Tab-separated table of C-alpha atoms in Angstrom:
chain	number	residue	atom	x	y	z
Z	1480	UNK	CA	-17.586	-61.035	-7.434
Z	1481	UNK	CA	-14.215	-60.949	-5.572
Z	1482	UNK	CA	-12.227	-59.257	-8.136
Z	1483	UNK	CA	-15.334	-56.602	-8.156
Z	1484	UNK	CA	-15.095	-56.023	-4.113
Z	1485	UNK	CA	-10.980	-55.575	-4.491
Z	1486	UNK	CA	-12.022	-53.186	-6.890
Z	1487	UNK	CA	-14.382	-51.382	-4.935
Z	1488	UNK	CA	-11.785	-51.546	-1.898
Z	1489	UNK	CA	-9.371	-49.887	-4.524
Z	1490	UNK	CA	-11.485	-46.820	-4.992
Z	1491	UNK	CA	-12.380	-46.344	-1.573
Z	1492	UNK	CA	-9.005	-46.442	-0.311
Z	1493	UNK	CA	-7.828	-43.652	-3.197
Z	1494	UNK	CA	-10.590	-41.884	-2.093
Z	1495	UNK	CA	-9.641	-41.857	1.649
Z	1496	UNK	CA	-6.228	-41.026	0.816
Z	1497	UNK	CA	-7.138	-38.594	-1.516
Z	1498	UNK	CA	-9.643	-36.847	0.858
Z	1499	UNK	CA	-7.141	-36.798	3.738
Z	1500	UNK	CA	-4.363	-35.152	1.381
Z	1501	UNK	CA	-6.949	-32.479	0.607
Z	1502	UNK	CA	-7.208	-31.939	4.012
Z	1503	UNK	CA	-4.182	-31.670	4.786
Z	1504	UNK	CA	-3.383	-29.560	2.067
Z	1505	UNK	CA	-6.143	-27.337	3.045
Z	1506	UNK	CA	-4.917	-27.209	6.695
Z	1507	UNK	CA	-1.467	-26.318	5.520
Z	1508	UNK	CA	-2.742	-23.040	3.530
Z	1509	UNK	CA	-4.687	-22.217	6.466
Z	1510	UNK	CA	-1.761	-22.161	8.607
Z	1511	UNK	CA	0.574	-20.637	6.093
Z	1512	UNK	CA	-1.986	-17.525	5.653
Z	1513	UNK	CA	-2.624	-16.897	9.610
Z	1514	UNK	CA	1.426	-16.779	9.541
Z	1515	UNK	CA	1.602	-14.373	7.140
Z	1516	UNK	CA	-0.942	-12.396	8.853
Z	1517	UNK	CA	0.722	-12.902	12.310
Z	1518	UNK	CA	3.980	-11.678	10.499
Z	1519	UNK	CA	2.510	-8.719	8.759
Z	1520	UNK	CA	0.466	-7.487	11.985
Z	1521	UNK	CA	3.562	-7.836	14.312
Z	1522	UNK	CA	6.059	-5.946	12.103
Z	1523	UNK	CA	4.252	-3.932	9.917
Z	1524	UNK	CA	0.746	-2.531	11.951
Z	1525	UNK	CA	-0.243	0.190	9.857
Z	1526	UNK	CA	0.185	-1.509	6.172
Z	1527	UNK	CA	-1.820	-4.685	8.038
Z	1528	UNK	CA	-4.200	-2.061	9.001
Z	1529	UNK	CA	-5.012	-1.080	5.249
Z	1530	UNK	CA	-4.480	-4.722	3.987
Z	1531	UNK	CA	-7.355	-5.761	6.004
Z	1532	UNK	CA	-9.582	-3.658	4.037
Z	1533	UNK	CA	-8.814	-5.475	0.575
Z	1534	UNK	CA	-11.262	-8.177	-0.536
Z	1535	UNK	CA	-9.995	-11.379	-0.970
Z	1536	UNK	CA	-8.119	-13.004	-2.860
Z	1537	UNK	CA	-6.242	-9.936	-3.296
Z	1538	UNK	CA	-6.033	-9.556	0.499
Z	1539	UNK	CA	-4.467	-13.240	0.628
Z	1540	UNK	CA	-2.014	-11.990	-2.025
Z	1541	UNK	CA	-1.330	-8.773	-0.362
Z	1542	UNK	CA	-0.890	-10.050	2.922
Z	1543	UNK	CA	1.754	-12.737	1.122
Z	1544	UNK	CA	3.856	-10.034	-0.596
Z	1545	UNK	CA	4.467	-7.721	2.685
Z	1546	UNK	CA	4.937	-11.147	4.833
Z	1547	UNK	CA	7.898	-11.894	2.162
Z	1548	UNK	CA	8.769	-7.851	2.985
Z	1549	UNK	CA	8.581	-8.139	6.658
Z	1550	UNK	CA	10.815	-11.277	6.267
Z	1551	UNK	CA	13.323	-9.569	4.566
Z	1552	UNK	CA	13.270	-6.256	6.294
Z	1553	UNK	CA	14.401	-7.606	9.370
Z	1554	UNK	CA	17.098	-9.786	7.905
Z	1555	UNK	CA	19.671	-6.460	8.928
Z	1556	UNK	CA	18.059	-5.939	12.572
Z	1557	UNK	CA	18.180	-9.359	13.449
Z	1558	UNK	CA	21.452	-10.840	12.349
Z	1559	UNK	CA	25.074	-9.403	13.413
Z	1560	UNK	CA	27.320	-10.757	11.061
Z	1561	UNK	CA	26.816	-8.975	7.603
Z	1562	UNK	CA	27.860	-11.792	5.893
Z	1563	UNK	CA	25.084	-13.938	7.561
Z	1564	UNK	CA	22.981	-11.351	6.627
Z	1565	UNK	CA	23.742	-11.921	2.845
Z	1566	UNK	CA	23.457	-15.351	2.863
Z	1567	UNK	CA	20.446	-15.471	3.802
Z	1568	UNK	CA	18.774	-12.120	1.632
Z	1569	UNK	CA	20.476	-14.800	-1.019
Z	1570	UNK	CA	18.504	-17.374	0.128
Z	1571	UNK	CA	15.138	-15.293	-0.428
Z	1572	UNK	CA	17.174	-14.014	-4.106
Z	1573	UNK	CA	17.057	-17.818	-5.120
Z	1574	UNK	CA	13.685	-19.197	-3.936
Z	1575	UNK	CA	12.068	-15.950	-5.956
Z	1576	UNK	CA	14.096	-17.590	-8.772
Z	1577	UNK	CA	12.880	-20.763	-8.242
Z	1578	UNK	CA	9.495	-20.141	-7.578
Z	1579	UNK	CA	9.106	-17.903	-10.735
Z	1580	UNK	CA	11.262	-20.791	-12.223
Z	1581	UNK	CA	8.658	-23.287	-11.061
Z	1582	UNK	CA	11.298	-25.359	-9.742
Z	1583	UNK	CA	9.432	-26.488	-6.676
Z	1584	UNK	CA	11.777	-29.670	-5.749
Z	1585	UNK	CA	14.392	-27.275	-4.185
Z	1586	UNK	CA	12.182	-24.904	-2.576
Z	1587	UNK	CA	11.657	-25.297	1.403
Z	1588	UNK	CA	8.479	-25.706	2.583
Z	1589	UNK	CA	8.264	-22.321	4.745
Z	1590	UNK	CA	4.942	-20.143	5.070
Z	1591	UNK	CA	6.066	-17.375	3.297
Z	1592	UNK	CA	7.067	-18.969	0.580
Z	1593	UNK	CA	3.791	-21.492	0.612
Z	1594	UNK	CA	2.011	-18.423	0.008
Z	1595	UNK	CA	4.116	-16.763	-2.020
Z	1596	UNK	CA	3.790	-19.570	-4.905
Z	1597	UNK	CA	-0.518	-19.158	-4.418
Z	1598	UNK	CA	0.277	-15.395	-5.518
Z	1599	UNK	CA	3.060	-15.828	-8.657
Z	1600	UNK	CA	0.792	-18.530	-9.807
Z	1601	UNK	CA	-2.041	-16.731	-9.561
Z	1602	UNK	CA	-3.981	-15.309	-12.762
Z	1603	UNK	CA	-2.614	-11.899	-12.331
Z	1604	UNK	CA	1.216	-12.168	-13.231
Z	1605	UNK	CA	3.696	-10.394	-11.264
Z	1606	UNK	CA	6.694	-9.054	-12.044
Z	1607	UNK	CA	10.331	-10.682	-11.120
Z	1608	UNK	CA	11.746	-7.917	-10.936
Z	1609	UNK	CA	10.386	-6.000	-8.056
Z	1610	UNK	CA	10.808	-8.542	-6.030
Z	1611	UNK	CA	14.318	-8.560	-6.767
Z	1612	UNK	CA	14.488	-5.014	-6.265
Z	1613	UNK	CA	13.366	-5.432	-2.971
Z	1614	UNK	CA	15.685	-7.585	-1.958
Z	1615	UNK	CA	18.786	-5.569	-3.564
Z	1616	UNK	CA	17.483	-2.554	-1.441
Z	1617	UNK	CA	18.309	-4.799	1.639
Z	1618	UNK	CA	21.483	-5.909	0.370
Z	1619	UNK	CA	23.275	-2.104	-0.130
Z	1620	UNK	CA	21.022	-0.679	2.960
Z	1621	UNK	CA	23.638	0.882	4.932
Z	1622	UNK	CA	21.149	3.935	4.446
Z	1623	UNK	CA	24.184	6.524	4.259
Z	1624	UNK	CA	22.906	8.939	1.227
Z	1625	UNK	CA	24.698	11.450	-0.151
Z	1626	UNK	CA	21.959	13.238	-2.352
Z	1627	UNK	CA	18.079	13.206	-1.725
Z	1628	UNK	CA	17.811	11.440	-4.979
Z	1629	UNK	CA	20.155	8.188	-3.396
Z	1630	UNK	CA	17.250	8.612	-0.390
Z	1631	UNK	CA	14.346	9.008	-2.866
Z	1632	UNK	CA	16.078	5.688	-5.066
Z	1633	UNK	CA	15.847	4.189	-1.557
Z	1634	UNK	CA	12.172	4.449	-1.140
Z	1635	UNK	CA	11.506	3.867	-4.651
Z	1636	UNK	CA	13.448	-0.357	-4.627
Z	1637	UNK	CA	12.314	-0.851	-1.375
Z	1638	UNK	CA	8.884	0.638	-0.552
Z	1639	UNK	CA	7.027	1.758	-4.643
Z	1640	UNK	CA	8.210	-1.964	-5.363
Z	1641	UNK	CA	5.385	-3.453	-2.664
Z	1642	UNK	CA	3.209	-1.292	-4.274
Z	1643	UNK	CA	3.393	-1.892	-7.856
Z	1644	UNK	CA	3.435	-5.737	-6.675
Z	1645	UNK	CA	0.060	-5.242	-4.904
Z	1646	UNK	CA	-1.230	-3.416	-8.074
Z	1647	UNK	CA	-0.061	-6.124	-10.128
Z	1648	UNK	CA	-2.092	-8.453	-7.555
Z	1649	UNK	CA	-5.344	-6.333	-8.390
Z	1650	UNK	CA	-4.978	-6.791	-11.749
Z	1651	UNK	CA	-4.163	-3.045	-12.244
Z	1652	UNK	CA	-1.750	-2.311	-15.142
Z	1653	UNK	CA	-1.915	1.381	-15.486
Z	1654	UNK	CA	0.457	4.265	-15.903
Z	1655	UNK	CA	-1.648	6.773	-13.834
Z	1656	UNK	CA	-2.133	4.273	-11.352
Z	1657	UNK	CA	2.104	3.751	-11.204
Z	1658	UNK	CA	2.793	7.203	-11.086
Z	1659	UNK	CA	0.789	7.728	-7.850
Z	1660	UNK	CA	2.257	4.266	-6.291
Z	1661	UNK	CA	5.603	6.020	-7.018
Z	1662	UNK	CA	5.326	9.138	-5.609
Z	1663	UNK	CA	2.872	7.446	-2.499
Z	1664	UNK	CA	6.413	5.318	-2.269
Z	1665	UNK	CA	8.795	7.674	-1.687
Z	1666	UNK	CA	6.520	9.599	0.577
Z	1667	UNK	CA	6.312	6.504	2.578
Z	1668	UNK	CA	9.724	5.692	1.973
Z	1669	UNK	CA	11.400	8.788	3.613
Z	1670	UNK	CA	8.847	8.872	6.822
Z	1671	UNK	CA	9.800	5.629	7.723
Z	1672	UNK	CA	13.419	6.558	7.548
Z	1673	UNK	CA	12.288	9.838	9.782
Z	1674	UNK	CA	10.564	7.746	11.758
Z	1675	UNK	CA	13.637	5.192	12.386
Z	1676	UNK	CA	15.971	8.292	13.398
Z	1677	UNK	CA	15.052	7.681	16.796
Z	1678	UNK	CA	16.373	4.272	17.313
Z	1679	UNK	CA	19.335	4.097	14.796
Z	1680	UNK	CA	21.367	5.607	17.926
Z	1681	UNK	CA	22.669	1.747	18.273
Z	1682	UNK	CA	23.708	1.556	14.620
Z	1683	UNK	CA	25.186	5.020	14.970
Z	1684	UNK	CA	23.359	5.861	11.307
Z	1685	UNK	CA	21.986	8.698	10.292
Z	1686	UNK	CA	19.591	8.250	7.155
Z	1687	UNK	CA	19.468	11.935	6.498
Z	1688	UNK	CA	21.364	13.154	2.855
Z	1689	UNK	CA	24.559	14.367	3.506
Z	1690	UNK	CA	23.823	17.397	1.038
Z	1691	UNK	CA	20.906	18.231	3.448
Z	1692	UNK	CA	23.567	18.145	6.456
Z	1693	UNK	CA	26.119	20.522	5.262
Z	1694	UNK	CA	23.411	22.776	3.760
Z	1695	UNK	CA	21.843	23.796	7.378
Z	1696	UNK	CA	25.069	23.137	8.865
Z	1697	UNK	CA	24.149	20.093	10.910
Z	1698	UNK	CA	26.156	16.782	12.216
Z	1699	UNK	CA	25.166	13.207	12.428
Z	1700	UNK	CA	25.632	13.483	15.903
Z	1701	UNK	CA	23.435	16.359	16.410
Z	1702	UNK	CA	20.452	14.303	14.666
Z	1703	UNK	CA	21.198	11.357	16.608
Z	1704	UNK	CA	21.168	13.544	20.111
Z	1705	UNK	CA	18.526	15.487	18.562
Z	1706	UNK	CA	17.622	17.666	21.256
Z	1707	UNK	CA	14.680	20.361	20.952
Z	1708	UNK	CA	16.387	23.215	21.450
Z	1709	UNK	CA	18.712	22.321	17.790
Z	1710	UNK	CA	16.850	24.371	15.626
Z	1711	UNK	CA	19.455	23.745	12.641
Z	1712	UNK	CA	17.916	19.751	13.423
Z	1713	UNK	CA	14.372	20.631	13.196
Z	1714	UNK	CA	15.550	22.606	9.727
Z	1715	UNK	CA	16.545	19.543	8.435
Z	1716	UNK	CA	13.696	17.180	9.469
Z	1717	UNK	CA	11.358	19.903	8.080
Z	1718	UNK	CA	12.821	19.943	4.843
Z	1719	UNK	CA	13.119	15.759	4.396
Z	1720	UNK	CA	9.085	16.255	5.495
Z	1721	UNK	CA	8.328	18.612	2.918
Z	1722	UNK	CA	9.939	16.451	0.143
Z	1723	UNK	CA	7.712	13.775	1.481
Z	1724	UNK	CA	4.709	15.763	1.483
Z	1725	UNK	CA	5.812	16.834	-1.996
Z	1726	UNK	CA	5.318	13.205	-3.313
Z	1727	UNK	CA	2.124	12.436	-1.064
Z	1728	UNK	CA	0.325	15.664	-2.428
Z	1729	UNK	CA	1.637	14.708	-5.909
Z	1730	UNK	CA	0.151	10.953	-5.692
Z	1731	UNK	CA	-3.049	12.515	-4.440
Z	1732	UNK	CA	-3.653	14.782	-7.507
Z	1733	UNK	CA	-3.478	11.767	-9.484
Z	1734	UNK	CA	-6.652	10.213	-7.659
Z	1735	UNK	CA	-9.395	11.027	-10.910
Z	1736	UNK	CA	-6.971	8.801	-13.161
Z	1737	UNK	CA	-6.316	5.815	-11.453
Z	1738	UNK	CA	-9.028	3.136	-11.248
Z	1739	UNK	CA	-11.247	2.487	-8.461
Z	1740	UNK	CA	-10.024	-0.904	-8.113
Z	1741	UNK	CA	-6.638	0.724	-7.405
Z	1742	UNK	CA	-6.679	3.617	-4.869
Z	1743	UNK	CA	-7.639	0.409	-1.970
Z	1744	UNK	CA	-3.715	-0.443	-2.735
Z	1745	UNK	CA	-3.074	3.415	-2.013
Z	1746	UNK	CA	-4.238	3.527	1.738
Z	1747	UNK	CA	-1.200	3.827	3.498
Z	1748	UNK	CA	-1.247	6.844	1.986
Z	1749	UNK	CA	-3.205	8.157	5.061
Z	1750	UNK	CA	-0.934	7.050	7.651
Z	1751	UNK	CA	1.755	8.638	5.876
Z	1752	UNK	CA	-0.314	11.927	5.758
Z	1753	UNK	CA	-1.261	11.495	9.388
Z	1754	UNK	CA	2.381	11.160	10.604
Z	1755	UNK	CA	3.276	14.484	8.584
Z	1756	UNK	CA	0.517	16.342	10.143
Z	1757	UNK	CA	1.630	15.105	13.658
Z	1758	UNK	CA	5.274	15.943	12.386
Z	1759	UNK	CA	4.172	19.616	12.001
Z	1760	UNK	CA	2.113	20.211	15.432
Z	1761	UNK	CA	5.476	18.841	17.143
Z	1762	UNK	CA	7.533	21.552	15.407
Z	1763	UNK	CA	9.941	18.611	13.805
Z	1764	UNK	CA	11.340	17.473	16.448
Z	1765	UNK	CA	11.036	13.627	15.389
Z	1766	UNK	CA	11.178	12.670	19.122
Z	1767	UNK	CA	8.299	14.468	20.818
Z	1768	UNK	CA	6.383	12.014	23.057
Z	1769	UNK	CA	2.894	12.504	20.624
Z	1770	UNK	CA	5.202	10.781	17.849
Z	1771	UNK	CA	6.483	7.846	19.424
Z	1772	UNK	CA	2.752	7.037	20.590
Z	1773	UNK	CA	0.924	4.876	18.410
Z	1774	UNK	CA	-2.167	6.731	16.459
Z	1775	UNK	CA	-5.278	5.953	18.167
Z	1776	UNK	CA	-7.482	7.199	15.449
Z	1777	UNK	CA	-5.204	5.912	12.334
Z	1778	UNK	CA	-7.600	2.005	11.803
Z	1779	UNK	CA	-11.107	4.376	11.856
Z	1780	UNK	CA	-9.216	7.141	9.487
Z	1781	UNK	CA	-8.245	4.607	7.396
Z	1782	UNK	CA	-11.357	2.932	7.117
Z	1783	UNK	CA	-13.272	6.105	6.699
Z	1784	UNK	CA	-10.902	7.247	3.891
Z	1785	UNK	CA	-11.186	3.862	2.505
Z	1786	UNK	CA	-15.227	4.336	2.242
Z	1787	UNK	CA	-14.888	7.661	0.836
Z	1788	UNK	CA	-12.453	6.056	-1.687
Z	1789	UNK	CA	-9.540	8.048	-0.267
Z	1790	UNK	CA	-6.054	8.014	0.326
C-alpha cells in the first residue's frame, strides 16, 4: 500500500512539474511573438500593416522573419563603431548557422531568435541562404552605387530575400510567383532608399547611382540640399522612380500566374505603388511635406486590395 501511494506521489509530482513547464513554455512563446510584433510595428509600419492580414501560422512566421530584419536593419543606425557593428551582424551570421545547424546549446535565448527556430523548424523549409543574404547586404551597406544594377543588387539581398523567405513560409515554391517577389523587391528596394534621402544628411550618403549623377549633371550635395527649385534633382529622383515603377508594373503583370496563396505575401506592393503616385503629384521633389506625412488611407488600401486579391 505504501510503495503504491509513493508511486502515486511520483506521478503527480511529474505531472505538476510537467504542467508548469508547459506553461511556462507557453508563456515564453507568447511573449517572444508580442516582441516580434512590437519590433515589426515600431520599425517597419507598413510591412506590419500587410503582415497582419496573413492567417496564421504563416503570420507568426512572417512576423518572425521581418522581426530578425528589423533587428538587423538597425544594427548600422544604432551602433557607431563599424567594427561593433560587424560583430554583432556576425553574431546574427552564426545563430542562423546554428539554428539551421540545430545546435541549440549555444544559441541565446532572445525573442527573435525563440521565434525564429518555431519558423526553420517548421514544415515548410526555408532556405539558408537568404537569410544570409540578408545579412551580407548589411555588412557592405555603405549604399554608395556606382551603376543602377549595384542599387537594383541592393534591393534584390536585402529586400526580394524577405520575400522569397515569406513565400517559402506559405509553402509557395513557384517560379512565377519568384519572378514577381523579385521585381516587387527591387521596386521596394529603391523607394525605401528614395525615401531615406531625406535623413542620410547626418551620414553625408547619397544612395543615388553615380552613373545617374553625372548623366543629369547633378552632385551629392545638391541631392542632399535638395531644394525645389533643382530641377536637374527632381530629373534624377524621377528617373530612380520610373525604374521602380518599371519593376512594380512588371511584378503586377505576373498576378494570373502566381497562386492565390501567394499574392497575400505581395501586399506591400501597394504601399510601394502609393508612395510612387504621391512621388508624382509632388513633382519629385522627395521632400515635399505630403511625403514625409504618414498615409492615412495606406491600412484600408491595403486591406481593400488584399480582398480584391491585389497588390
Amino acid at each position: 500500500m505504501y510503495n503504491r501511494l509513493c508511486t502515486v506521489n511520483q506521478r503527480l509530482t511529474q505531472a505538476i512539474l510537467f504542467i508548469r513547464h508547459a506553461s511556462n513554455a507557453a508563456k515564453d512563446s507568447t511573449l517572444a511573438q508580442n516582441y516580434c510584433m512590437n519590433l515589426v510595428r515600431q520599425y517597419d509600419k507598413e510591412n506590419f500593416l500587410c503582415t497582419l492580414l496573413l492567417k496564421n501560422p504563416e503570420r507568426r512566421s512572417a512576423l518572425a522573419i521581418r522581426a530578425f530584419n528589423v533587428e538587423i536593419a538597425r544594427i548600422t543606425g544604432t551602433v557607431s563603431d563599424d567594427k561593433i557593428g560587424q560583430m554583432r551582424l556576425k553574431f546574427w551570421e552564426d545563430t542562423i548557422d546554428k539554428l539551421f545547424k540545430n545546435d541549440l546549446k549555444h544559441v541565446p535565448e532572445q525573442p527573435v531568435i525563440q521565434e525564429l527556430k518555431n519558423v526553420i523548424d517548421g514544415q515548410n523549409k526555408l532556405t539558408k541562404r537568404y537569410f544570409q543574404r540578408l545579412i551580407s547586404a548589411r555588412l557592405n551597406a555603405n549604399l554608395r552605387f556606382v551603376t543602377t544594377k549595384q542599387m537594383e543588387e541592393y534591393a534584390e539581398n536585402s529586400v526580394c530575400s524577405v520575400l522569397y523567405l515569406l513565400l517559402e513560409a506559405h509553402g509557395v515554391r513557384n517560379v512565377h510567383a519568384d519572378h514577381a517577389a523579385s521585381h516587387l523587391g527591387k521596386a521596394q528596394g529603391i523607394v525605401n532608399l528614395l525615401r531615406s534621402i531625406p535623413y542620410q544628411e547626418r551620414r553625408n550618403v547619397v544612395p543615388v547611382p553615380q552613373e545617374v549623377l553625372m548623366q543629369h549633371g547633378v552632385s551629392q550635395e545638391r541631392v542632399l540640399r535638395n531644394r525645389k527649385e533643382d530641377k536637374g534633382v527632381e530629373e534624377v529622383i524621377f528617373q530612380l522612380a520610373g525604374l521602380a515603377h518599371q519593376h512594380l508594373e512588371k511584378a503586377r503583370k505576373l498576378a494570373a500566374s502566381i497562386p492565390k496563396q501567394a499574392k497575400p505575401v505581395l501586399l506591400p506592393g501597394v504601399a510601394t505603388g502609393r508612395y510612387l503616385e504621391r512621388l508624382r503629384k509632388a513633382n519629385f521633389h522627395i521632400t515635399d511635406s505630403r511625403l514625409l506625412q504618414k498615409d492615412a488611407m495606406l491600412p484600408l488600401v491595403i486591406y481593400w486590395n488584399h480582398f480584391r486579391g491585389k497588390f
